[in-house]
């Protein structure tokens, strides 16, 4: 089979499309023929070598995908050949193994895809929907009548957060940096959308939420730029969940005191397998009900993974970029 492998950490040119042996499923495992692979920003951080936990070289990047069951390992009984499934985490380890024509997963880590969901959409679920779910509910404890600001709503995690928040009956505000992105944010559940590149956009958000008290919850995709300003916008007793961050930031801690505010960080890698399983079961329900509908912005051939790594870090996010073998 063909896969993308990294033999040395570096820029996107280190992503090499090459022939490798097709993996074989072990006990309790399943061979998945991949239809599409989700490209997440963390794939680029790991590839660059600037990430906390790095895999041994060479490695196949990627944690998320969707496809069909191609073969069952000894004792695997939960699935049949040709079942349509999505996954987060392959048997090689959570952040690696998916940029390939085939991968092996533990059978308990596969989830059934409704017929209405394409492979591309299935590949967009793993990291983004679980991150958005954990941020909204496990970390921020969001519930009606809370108003949530998804600060960076046009990308993979942001779209998932908009859809999950609307499903749970929350008030939803979203930001994007482009006109197309704003259209997408409005179309995916935001009651109010505004550009994070516009002057005074934070004043508009605060005015729009809770009669000027501001949002109760902020999901933050770029904390190094926004965290101190988030504390200005936030409602009393509000919660900021730091999901994305690309540098250092100075904040005035007094703002947390005056509002009884909470700042909480989140890394999806810290979620236990049981926690993830509960989240994905609920996500499958949302897919079946048609309230969770992943949005694919770009489909890129697997052989051009380097282009996908450039795309996922470029401004003007529009849903999810996926690779197609
Ligand atoms: P993505 O698809 O590339 O989306 C990035 C989002 O950030 C877009 O909506 C983008 O908007 C927005 N953005 C750009 N500049 C911004 C600014 N100044 N203020 C607010 N938002 C801004 O990435 P993703 O997959 O959604 O992930 C988002 C971030 O969360 C990334 O940093 C990623 O590494 C991180 N993440 C963390 C975890 C975790 O476990 N903590 C899990 C998943 C993702 P425009 O492009 O329209 O400007």
XYZ file of C-alpha atoms and ligand atoms in Angstrom:
373
model
C 0.000 0.000 0.000
C 0.959 3.659 -0.159
C 1.361 5.849 2.916
C 2.907 9.161 3.857
C 5.917 8.793 6.125
C 8.174 11.224 7.976
C 11.827 10.140 8.219
C 13.078 13.377 9.771
C 11.234 16.257 11.437
C 11.047 19.456 9.406
C 8.975 21.538 6.994
C 6.126 20.002 4.933
C 8.600 18.663 2.337
C 9.551 15.866 4.794
C 6.142 14.228 4.132
C 7.135 11.379 1.768
C 4.544 9.373 -0.182
C 5.975 5.870 -0.443
C 5.149 2.186 -0.680
C 5.079 0.371 2.657
C 3.823 -3.053 3.770
C 0.071 -3.217 4.453
C -0.357 -3.663 8.227
C -2.006 -6.798 9.582
C -4.662 -6.669 12.302
C -3.679 -8.393 15.537
C -6.020 -9.860 18.163
C -9.090 -7.648 18.685
C -8.011 -5.359 15.855
C -9.513 -4.384 12.519
C -7.906 -3.459 9.192
C -9.585 -0.315 7.811
C -9.433 0.643 4.128
C -9.283 4.407 4.441
C -11.615 6.632 2.405
C -10.446 9.965 3.863
C -8.063 11.285 6.522
C -8.527 14.339 8.728
C -5.678 16.868 8.729
C -5.320 18.566 12.105
C -2.984 21.432 13.092
C -1.308 19.096 15.615
C -0.136 16.907 12.692
C 1.942 19.891 11.515
C 3.364 20.622 14.987
C 4.496 16.984 15.356
C 5.929 16.891 11.802
C 7.954 20.048 12.509
C 9.531 18.396 15.589
C 8.325 21.269 17.804
C 5.839 19.383 19.953
C 5.958 17.974 23.471
C 5.660 14.270 22.692
C 7.260 13.122 19.438
C 6.916 9.668 17.823
C 9.915 7.518 16.906
C 11.084 7.989 13.275
C 9.994 7.035 10.710
C 6.312 7.431 11.427
C 3.017 7.731 9.528
C 1.210 10.929 10.658
C -2.467 11.340 11.452
C -4.997 10.248 14.050
C -8.342 10.655 12.292
C -9.988 8.879 9.405
C -12.983 7.107 7.947
C -13.384 4.128 5.641
C -14.612 0.568 5.500
C -13.664 -2.521 7.459
C -11.367 -4.586 5.196
C -10.382 -7.502 7.481
C -10.761 -8.676 11.065
C -7.930 -9.815 13.337
C -8.180 -12.940 15.532
C -11.080 -12.644 17.983
C -12.404 -9.373 16.569
C -16.174 -9.740 16.372
C -17.777 -6.301 16.695
C -17.587 -5.490 12.979
C -18.180 -7.030 9.540
C -16.186 -6.528 6.357
C -17.490 -3.441 4.470
C -18.971 -1.747 7.572
C -18.543 2.025 7.232
C -16.615 3.450 10.205
C -14.741 6.505 11.494
C -11.944 6.518 14.052
C -9.790 8.719 16.254
C -6.559 6.933 17.102
C -5.061 3.965 15.297
C -3.471 0.912 16.888
C -0.063 2.602 16.303
C -0.932 5.302 18.834
C -3.288 8.258 19.107
C -1.545 10.924 17.002
C -0.109 8.653 14.298
C -0.911 6.047 11.661
C -3.743 7.438 9.509
C -2.038 9.027 6.446
C -2.241 5.748 4.525
C -4.427 3.605 2.288
C -4.967 1.144 5.157
C -4.564 1.317 8.907
C -5.195 -0.952 11.872
C -7.447 0.100 14.768
C -8.567 -1.580 17.973
C -12.131 -2.663 17.274
C -13.390 -0.706 20.290
C -12.061 2.535 18.760
C -14.260 2.389 15.653
C -17.655 4.094 15.336
C -20.384 3.436 12.809
C -21.031 6.148 10.221
C -24.621 6.842 9.186
C -25.197 6.451 5.427
C -25.711 10.224 5.155
C -22.102 10.917 6.231
C -19.372 10.774 3.563
C -15.871 9.447 4.254
C -14.577 13.045 4.158
C -17.124 14.077 6.780
C -16.279 11.010 8.881
C -12.598 11.945 8.772
C -13.479 15.422 10.087
C -14.960 14.091 13.344
C -12.097 12.619 15.449
C -10.097 15.493 16.948
C -12.387 18.456 16.126
C -15.726 17.162 17.459
C -14.258 15.546 20.572
C -12.245 18.686 21.369
C -15.275 20.932 20.930
C -17.424 18.589 23.052
C -14.867 18.365 25.881
C -14.377 22.140 25.834
C -18.073 23.016 25.968
C -19.326 20.435 28.421
C -16.490 18.783 30.409
C -14.449 21.989 30.828
C -16.863 24.943 30.630
C -19.952 23.127 31.944
C -22.005 25.024 29.358
C -25.783 24.722 29.619
C -28.781 26.888 28.682
C -29.176 29.835 28.990
C -25.381 30.254 28.608
C -24.088 32.238 25.661
C -20.943 30.780 24.107
C -18.429 32.691 22.007
C -16.546 30.378 19.650
C -13.516 32.563 19.090
C -12.277 31.134 15.797
C -15.418 29.375 14.563
C -14.661 28.835 10.856
C -12.229 25.904 11.244
C -12.534 22.249 12.198
C -13.011 22.674 15.961
C -15.030 25.873 15.573
C -17.690 24.414 13.258
C -18.016 21.386 15.543
C -18.447 23.697 18.547
C -21.159 25.757 16.811
C -23.158 22.649 15.921
C -22.781 21.053 19.369
C -23.690 24.291 21.151
C -26.852 24.770 19.076
C -27.828 21.135 19.593
C -27.664 21.691 23.366
C -29.727 24.878 23.200
C -26.993 27.412 23.954
C -26.778 30.963 22.621
C -23.973 30.993 20.050
C -21.640 33.706 18.786
C -18.847 32.880 16.319
C -15.910 34.715 14.770
C -14.075 34.192 11.480
C -11.451 36.125 9.554
C -12.961 36.078 6.052
C -16.336 36.787 4.457
C -16.698 33.165 3.341
C -15.808 32.042 6.856
C -18.459 34.323 8.353
C -21.077 32.944 5.964
C -20.102 29.432 7.051
C -20.318 30.361 10.735
C -23.816 31.808 10.261
C -24.882 28.718 8.319
C -23.710 26.390 11.087
C -25.686 27.727 13.987
C -24.269 31.077 15.123
C -26.953 33.525 16.238
C -24.389 36.288 15.676
C -21.133 36.279 13.688
C -18.397 38.891 13.494
C -14.900 39.142 12.001
C -11.984 38.822 14.408
C -10.097 41.101 12.025
C -12.598 43.996 12.309
C -11.911 47.018 14.518
C -13.953 47.007 17.753
C -15.352 43.522 17.098
C -15.005 42.666 20.785
C -17.296 45.553 21.719
C -19.885 44.183 19.296
C -19.664 40.732 20.893
C -20.009 42.079 24.388
C -22.969 44.233 23.401
C -24.662 41.273 21.701
C -24.360 38.880 24.661
C -26.455 38.976 27.838
C -27.527 42.630 27.398
C -23.930 43.821 27.411
C -22.611 41.547 30.184
C -20.712 39.463 27.609
C -20.499 35.739 26.826
C -20.644 33.188 29.659
C -18.213 30.866 27.892
C -15.406 31.575 25.422
C -13.788 28.765 23.424
C -10.447 30.282 22.472
C -8.546 29.100 19.362
C -5.688 31.645 19.580
C -5.099 32.420 23.242
C -1.729 34.126 22.732
C -3.539 36.901 20.818
C -6.833 37.068 22.663
C -6.712 35.866 26.270
C -6.404 39.242 28.026
C -9.154 40.730 25.825
C -11.342 37.672 26.446
C -11.285 38.522 30.140
C -12.619 42.007 29.281
C -15.486 40.553 27.228
C -16.416 37.729 29.565
C -19.585 37.817 31.712
C -19.234 37.584 35.514
C -18.518 33.952 36.541
C -17.582 33.261 32.928
C -15.255 30.496 31.709
C -12.555 30.715 29.049
C -11.375 27.398 27.609
C -7.933 27.585 26.023
C -8.017 25.219 23.041
C -5.481 26.797 20.669
C -2.332 28.754 21.515
C 0.774 29.625 19.487
C 2.910 31.750 21.802
C 3.105 33.662 25.068
C 0.627 36.277 26.279
C 0.438 38.779 29.124
C -2.826 38.935 31.073
C -4.007 41.076 33.972
C -5.011 38.511 36.650
C -7.128 41.161 38.387
C -9.692 40.700 35.628
C -10.198 37.101 36.742
C -10.733 38.252 40.340
C -13.224 41.005 39.587
C -15.410 38.611 37.557
C -14.841 35.340 39.430
C -13.644 34.169 36.021
C -12.180 30.756 35.258
C -9.487 30.075 32.678
C -9.151 26.387 31.921
C -6.870 24.574 29.491
C -7.673 21.510 27.446
C -5.633 18.917 25.634
C -7.588 16.150 23.946
C -4.658 13.780 24.568
C -5.454 13.979 28.304
C -8.941 12.519 27.830
C -9.192 8.880 28.871
C -10.418 6.258 26.410
C -13.632 5.927 28.434
C -14.206 9.686 28.284
C -13.597 9.676 24.537
C -15.901 6.708 24.046
C -18.771 8.498 25.823
C -18.189 11.599 23.686
C -18.099 9.699 20.370
C -21.286 7.768 21.234
C -23.075 11.071 21.680
C -21.544 12.411 18.464
C -22.818 9.359 16.549
C -26.289 10.166 17.899
C -25.937 13.745 16.613
C -24.814 12.468 13.199
C -27.809 10.139 13.050
C -30.204 12.942 14.023
C -28.684 15.154 11.332
C -27.758 17.929 13.801
C -23.997 17.305 13.497
C -22.902 17.682 9.875
C -19.116 18.020 9.382
C -18.116 20.583 6.762
C -15.338 19.764 4.285
C -13.538 22.780 2.840
C -10.835 20.969 0.856
C -10.197 17.415 -0.343
C -6.522 16.924 -1.207
C -4.898 13.740 -2.609
C -2.885 11.823 0.003
C 0.207 12.136 -2.213
C -0.033 15.926 -1.729
C -0.066 15.874 2.073
C 2.495 18.706 2.136
C -0.062 20.988 0.476
C -2.612 20.036 3.136
C -0.149 20.924 5.908
C 0.326 24.383 4.369
C -3.433 24.786 3.950
C -4.343 23.909 7.537
C -2.119 26.692 8.897
C -3.213 29.342 6.362
C -5.671 32.110 7.285
C -9.197 31.979 5.882
C -10.236 28.638 7.422
C -13.328 27.035 5.874
C -14.279 23.860 7.726
C -11.977 20.908 7.464
C -9.201 19.857 5.077
C -9.088 16.107 4.431
C -6.723 13.857 2.492
C -8.050 11.266 0.054
C -5.972 8.130 -0.707
P -8.337 25.429 11.877
O -9.343 24.584 11.175
O -7.100 25.835 11.176
O -9.106 26.750 12.382
C -8.405 27.807 13.013
C -9.420 28.835 13.481
O -8.762 29.886 14.203
C -10.143 29.487 12.306
O -11.499 29.673 12.631
C -9.416 30.809 12.206
O -10.188 31.817 11.566
C -9.250 31.120 13.680
N -8.400 32.268 13.948
C -7.373 32.780 13.189
N -6.920 33.931 13.752
C -7.677 34.141 14.871
C -7.710 35.147 15.862
N -6.859 36.190 15.859
N -8.624 35.056 16.858
C -9.502 34.025 16.900
N -9.522 33.030 15.995
C -8.618 33.087 14.996
O -7.878 24.724 13.231
P -8.732 23.796 14.239
O -8.526 22.407 13.868
O -10.103 24.361 14.313
O -7.950 24.080 15.591
C -7.988 25.384 16.169
C -6.843 25.530 17.178
O -7.062 24.629 18.254
C -5.466 25.180 16.592
O -4.501 26.019 17.192
C -5.235 23.747 17.060
O -3.867 23.417 17.167
C -5.937 23.761 18.392
N -6.449 22.467 18.826
C -6.204 22.104 20.091
C -6.701 20.919 20.603
C -6.488 20.590 22.028
O -6.570 19.409 22.403
N -6.200 21.579 22.855
C -7.426 20.065 19.749
C -7.685 20.477 18.452
C -7.193 21.684 17.999
P -9.780 32.436 10.116
O -8.851 31.485 9.428
O -11.116 32.571 9.443
O -9.139 33.748 10.432
